[in-house]
PDB file of C-alpha atoms in Angstrom:
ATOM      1  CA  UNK A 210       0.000   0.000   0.000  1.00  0.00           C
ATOM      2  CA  UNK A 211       1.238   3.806  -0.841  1.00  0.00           C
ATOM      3  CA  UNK A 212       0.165   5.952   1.418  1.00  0.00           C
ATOM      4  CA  UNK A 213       2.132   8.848   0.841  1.00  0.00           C
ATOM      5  CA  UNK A 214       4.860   9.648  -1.683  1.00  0.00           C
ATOM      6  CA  UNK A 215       7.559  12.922  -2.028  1.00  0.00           C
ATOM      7  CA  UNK A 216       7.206  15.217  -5.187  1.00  0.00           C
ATOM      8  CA  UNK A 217      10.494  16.969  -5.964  1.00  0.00           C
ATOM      9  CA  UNK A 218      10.626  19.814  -8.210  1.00  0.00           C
ATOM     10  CA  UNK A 219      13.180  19.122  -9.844  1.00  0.00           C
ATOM     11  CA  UNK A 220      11.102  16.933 -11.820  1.00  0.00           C
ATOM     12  CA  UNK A 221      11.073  20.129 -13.535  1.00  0.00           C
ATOM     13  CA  UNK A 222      14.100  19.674 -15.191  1.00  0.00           C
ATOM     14  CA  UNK A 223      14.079  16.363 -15.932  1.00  0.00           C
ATOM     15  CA  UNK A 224      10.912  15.881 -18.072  1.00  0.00           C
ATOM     16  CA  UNK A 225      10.394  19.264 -19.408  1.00  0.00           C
ATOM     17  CA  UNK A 226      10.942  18.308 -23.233  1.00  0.00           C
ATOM     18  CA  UNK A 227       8.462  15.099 -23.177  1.00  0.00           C
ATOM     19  CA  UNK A 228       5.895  16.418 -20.735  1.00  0.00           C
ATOM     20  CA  UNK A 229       4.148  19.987 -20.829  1.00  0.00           C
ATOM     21  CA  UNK A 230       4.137  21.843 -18.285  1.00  0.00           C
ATOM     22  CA  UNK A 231       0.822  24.646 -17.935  1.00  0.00           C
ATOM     23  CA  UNK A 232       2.265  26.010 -14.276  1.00  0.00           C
ATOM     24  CA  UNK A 233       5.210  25.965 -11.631  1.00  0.00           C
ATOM     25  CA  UNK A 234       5.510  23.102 -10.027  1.00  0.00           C
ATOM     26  CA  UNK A 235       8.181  24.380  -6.603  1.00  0.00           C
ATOM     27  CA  UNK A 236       4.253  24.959  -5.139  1.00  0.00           C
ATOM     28  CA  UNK A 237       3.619  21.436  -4.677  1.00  0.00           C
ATOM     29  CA  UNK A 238       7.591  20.051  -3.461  1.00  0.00           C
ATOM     30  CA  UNK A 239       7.580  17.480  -0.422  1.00  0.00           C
ATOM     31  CA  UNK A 240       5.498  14.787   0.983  1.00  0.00           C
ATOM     32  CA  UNK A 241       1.768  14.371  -0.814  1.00  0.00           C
ATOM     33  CA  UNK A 242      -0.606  12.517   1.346  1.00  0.00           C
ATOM     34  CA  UNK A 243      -3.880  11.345   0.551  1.00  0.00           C
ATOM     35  CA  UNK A 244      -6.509  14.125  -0.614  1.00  0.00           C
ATOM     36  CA  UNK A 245      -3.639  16.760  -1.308  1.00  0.00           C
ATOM     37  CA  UNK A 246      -3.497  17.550  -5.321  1.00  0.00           C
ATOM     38  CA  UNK A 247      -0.461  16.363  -6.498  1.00  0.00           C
ATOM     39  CA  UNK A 248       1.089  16.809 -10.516  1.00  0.00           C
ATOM     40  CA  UNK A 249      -0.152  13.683 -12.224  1.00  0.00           C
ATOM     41  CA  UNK A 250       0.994  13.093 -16.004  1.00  0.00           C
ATOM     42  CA  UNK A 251      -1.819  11.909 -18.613  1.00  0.00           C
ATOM     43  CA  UNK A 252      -2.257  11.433 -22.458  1.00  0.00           C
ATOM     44  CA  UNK A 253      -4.285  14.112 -23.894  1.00  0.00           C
ATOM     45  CA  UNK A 254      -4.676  16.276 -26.791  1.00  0.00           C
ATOM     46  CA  UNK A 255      -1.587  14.345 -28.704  1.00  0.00           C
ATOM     47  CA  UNK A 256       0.922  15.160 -25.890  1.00  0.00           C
ATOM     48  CA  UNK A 257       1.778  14.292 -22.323  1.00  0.00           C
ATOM     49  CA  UNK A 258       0.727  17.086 -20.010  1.00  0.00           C
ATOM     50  CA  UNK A 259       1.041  17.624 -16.070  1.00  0.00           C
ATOM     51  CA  UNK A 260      -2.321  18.124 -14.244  1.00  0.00           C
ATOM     52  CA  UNK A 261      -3.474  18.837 -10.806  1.00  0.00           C
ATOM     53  CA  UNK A 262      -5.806  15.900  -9.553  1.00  0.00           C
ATOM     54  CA  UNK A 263      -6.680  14.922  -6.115  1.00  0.00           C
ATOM     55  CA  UNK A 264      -5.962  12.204  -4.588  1.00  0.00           C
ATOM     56  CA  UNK A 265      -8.256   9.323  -3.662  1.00  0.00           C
ATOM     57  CA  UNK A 266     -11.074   8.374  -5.744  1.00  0.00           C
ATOM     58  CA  UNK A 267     -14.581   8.587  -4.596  1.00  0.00           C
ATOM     59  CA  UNK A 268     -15.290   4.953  -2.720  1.00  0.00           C
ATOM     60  CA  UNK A 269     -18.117   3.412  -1.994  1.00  0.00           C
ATOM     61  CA  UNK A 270     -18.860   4.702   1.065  1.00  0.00           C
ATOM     62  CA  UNK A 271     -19.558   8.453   2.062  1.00  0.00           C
ATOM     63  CA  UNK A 272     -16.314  10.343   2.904  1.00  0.00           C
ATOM     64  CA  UNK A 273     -13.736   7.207   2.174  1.00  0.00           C
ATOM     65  CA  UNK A 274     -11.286   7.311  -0.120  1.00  0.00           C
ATOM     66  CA  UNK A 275      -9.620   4.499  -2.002  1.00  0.00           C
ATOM     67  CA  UNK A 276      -5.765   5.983  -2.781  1.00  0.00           C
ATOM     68  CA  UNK A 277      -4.568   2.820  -4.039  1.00  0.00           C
ATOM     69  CA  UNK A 278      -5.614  -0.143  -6.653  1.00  0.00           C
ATOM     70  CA  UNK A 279      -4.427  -3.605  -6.900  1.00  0.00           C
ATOM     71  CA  UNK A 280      -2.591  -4.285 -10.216  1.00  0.00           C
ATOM     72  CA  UNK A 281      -3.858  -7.919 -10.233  1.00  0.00           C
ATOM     73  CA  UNK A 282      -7.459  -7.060  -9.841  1.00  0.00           C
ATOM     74  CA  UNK A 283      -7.759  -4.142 -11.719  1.00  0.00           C
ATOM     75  CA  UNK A 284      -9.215  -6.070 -14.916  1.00  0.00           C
ATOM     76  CA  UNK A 285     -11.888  -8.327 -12.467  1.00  0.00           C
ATOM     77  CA  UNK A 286     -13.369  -5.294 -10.827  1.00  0.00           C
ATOM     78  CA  UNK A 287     -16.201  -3.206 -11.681  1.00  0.00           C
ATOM     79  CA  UNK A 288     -14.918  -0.006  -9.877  1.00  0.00           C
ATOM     80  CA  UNK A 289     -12.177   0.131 -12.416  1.00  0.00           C
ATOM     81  CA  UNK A 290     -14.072  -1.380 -15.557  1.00  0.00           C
ATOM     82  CA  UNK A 291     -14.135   2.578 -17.014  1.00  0.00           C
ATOM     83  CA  UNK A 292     -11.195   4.081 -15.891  1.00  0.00           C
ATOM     84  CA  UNK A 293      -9.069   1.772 -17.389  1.00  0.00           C
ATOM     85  CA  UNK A 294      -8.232   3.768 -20.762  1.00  0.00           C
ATOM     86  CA  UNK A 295      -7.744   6.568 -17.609  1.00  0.00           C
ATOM     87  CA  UNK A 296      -4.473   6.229 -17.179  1.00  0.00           C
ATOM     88  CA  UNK A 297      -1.650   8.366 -15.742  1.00  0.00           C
ATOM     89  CA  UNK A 298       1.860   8.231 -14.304  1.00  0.00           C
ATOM     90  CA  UNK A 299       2.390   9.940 -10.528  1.00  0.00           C
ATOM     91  CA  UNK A 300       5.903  11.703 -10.283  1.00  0.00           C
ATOM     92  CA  UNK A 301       7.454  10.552  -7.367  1.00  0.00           C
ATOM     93  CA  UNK A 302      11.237  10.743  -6.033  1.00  0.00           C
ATOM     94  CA  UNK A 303      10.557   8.303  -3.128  1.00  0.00           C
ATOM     95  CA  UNK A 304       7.441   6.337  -1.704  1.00  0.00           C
ATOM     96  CA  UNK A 305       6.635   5.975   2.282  1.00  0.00           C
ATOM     97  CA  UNK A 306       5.813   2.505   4.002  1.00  0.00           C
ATOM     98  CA  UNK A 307       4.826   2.155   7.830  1.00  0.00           C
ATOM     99  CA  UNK A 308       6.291  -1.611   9.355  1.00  0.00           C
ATOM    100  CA  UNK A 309       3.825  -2.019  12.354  1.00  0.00           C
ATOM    101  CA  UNK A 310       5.778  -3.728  15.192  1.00  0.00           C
ATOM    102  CA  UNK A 311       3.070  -3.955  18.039  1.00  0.00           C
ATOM    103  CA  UNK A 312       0.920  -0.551  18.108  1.00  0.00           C
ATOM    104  CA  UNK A 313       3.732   1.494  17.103  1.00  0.00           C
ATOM    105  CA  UNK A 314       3.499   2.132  13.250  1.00  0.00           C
ATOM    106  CA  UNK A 315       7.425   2.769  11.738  1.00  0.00           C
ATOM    107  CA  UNK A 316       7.517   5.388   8.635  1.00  0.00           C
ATOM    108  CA  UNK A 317      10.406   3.769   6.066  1.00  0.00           C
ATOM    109  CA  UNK A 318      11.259   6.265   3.139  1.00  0.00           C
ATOM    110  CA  UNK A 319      12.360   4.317  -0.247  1.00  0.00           C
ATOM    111  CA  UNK A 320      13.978   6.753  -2.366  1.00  0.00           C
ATOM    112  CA  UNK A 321      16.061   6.904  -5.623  1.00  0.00           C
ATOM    113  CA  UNK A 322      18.204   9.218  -6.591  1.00  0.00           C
ATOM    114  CA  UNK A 323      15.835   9.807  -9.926  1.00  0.00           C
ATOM    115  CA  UNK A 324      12.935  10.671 -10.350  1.00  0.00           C
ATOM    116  CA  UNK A 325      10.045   7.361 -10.430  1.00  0.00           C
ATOM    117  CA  UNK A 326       6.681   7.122 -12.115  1.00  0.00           C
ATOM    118  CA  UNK A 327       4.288   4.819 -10.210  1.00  0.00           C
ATOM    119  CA  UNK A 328       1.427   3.597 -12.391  1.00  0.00           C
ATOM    120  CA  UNK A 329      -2.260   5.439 -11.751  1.00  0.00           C
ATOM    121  CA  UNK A 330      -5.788   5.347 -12.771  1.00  0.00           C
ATOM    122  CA  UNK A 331      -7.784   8.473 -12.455  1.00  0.00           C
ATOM    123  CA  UNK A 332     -11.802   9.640 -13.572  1.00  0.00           C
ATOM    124  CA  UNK A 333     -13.037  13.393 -14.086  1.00  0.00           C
ATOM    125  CA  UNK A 334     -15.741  13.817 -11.348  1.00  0.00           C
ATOM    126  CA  UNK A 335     -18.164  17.085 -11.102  1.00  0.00           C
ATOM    127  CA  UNK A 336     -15.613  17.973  -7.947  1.00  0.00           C
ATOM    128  CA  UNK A 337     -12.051  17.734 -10.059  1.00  0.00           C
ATOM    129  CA  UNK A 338     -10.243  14.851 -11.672  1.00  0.00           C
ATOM    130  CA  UNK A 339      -9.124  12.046  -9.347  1.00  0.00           C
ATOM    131  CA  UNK A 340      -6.621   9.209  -9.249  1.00  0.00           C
ATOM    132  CA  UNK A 341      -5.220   6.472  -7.163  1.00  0.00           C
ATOM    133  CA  UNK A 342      -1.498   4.577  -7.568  1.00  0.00           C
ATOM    134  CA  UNK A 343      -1.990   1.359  -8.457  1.00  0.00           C
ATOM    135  CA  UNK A 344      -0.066  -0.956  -6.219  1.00  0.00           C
ATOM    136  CA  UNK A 345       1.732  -4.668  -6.706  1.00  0.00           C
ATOM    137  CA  UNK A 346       2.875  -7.359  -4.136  1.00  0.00           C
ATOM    138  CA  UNK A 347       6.177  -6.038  -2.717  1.00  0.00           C
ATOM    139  CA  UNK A 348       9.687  -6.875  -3.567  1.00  0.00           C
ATOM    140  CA  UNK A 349      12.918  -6.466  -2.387  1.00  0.00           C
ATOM    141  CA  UNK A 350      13.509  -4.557   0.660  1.00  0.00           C
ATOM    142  CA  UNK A 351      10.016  -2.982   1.282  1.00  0.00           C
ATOM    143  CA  UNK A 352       8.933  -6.780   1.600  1.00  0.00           C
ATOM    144  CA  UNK A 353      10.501  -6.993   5.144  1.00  0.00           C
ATOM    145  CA  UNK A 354       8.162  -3.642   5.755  1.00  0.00           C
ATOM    146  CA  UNK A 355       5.016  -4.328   4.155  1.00  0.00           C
ATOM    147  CA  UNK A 356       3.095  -6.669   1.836  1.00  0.00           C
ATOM    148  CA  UNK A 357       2.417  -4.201  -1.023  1.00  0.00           C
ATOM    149  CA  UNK A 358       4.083  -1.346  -2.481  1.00  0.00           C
ATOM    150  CA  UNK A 359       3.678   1.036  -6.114  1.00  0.00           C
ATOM    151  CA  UNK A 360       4.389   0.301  -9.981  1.00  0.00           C
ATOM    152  CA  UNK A 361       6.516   1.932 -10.968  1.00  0.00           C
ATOM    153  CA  UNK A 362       7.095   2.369 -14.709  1.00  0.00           C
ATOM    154  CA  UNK A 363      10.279   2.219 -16.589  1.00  0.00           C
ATOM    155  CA  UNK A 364      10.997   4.622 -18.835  1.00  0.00           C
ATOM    156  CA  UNK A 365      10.605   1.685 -21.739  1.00  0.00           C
ATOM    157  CA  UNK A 366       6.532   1.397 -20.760  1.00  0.00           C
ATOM    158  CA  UNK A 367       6.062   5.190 -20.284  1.00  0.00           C
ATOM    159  CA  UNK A 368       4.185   5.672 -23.409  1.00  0.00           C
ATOM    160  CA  UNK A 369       2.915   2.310 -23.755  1.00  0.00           C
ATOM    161  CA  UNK A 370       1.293   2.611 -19.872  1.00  0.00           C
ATOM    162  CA  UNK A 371      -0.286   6.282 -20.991  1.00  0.00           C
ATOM    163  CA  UNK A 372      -0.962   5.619 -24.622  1.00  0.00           C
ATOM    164  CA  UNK A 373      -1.642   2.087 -25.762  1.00  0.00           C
ATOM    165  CA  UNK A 374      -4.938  -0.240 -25.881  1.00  0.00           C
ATOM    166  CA  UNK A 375      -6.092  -1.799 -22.511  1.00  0.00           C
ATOM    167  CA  UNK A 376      -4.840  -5.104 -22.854  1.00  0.00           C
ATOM    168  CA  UNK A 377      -1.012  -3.978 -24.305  1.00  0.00           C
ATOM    169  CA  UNK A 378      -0.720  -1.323 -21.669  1.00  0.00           C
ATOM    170  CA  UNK A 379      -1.864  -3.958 -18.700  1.00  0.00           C
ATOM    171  CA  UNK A 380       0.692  -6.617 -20.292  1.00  0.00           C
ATOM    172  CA  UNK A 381       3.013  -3.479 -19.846  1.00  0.00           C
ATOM    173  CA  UNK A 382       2.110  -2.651 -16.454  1.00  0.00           C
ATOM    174  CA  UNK A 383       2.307  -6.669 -15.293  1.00  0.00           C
ATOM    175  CA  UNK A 384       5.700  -6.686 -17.169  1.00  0.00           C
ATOM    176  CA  UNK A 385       7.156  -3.703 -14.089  1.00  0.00           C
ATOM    177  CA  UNK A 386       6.534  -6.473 -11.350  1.00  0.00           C
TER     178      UNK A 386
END
């Protein structure tokens, strides 16, 4: 599970020639926590482009928000039936897990020294677009913290996550596990 990630500006820099940019980003630098906005890339109009979307998608129950998806289920359920040509890619520069020992709750930071895209969903809604990280069994070191943790996508499946049909973009998303 991702329940918060870091946004670094920087980004800026980085991605300014394949993604465009319609504002400065230094407003939304540090840790983005469920319900904050937060930049999220998507596919539209021909070209990559940065927008502001909330997030947490509407659940099913009044005032919950779901901020993350399985990757394995995402074809089986309904919730996720539409937004599945609603894709995006979250701009992240490290991802937070909490180890629970006992009823203490442990915040571990895993962070790269580049700039990550974990995999997203999102759907407009009357209120704003909306998005959640979609999230695979853990590997690696954040397995000793916690079951679950982001996709992130290589640059190789960048376009093919944002851009390509339903069933070559999941193939690409399974391929990042």
């Amino acid at each position: 599970m991702c329940g918060r990630f870091l946004f670094d500006a920087e980004f800026e820099d980085m991605y300014q020639k394949m993604i465009l940019f319609e504002r400065d980003l230094h407003a939304f630098k540090g840790d983005i926590r469920p319900t904050d906005q937060a930049p999220v890339v998507v596919h539209s109009e021909g070209a990559n482009r940065l927008k502001l979307m909330q997030w947490g998608l509407y659940g099913p129950e009044k005032g919950r928000k779901l901020i993350n998806a399985r990757s394995e289920t995402l074809l089986e359920k309904r919730r996720y039936a539409n937004m599945l040509t609603q894709r995006c890619l979250i701009p992240a520069r490290a991802f937070y897990e909490w180890e629970k020992r006992g009823t203490e709750r442990i915040q571990h930071q895993f962070a790269l020294d580049h700039t990550l895209f974990l995999a997203g969903l999102y759907e407009k809604t009357p209120l704003g677009d909306v998005f959640a990280i979609i999230t695979m069994a853990s590997e690696g070191e954040v397995q000793l913290i916690h079951d679950r943790m982001p996709v992130a996508v290589g640059d190789e499946s960048f376009e093919k996550w944002l851009c390509a049909p339903v069933a070559q973009a999941y193939e690409a998303l399974l391929a990042q596990h």
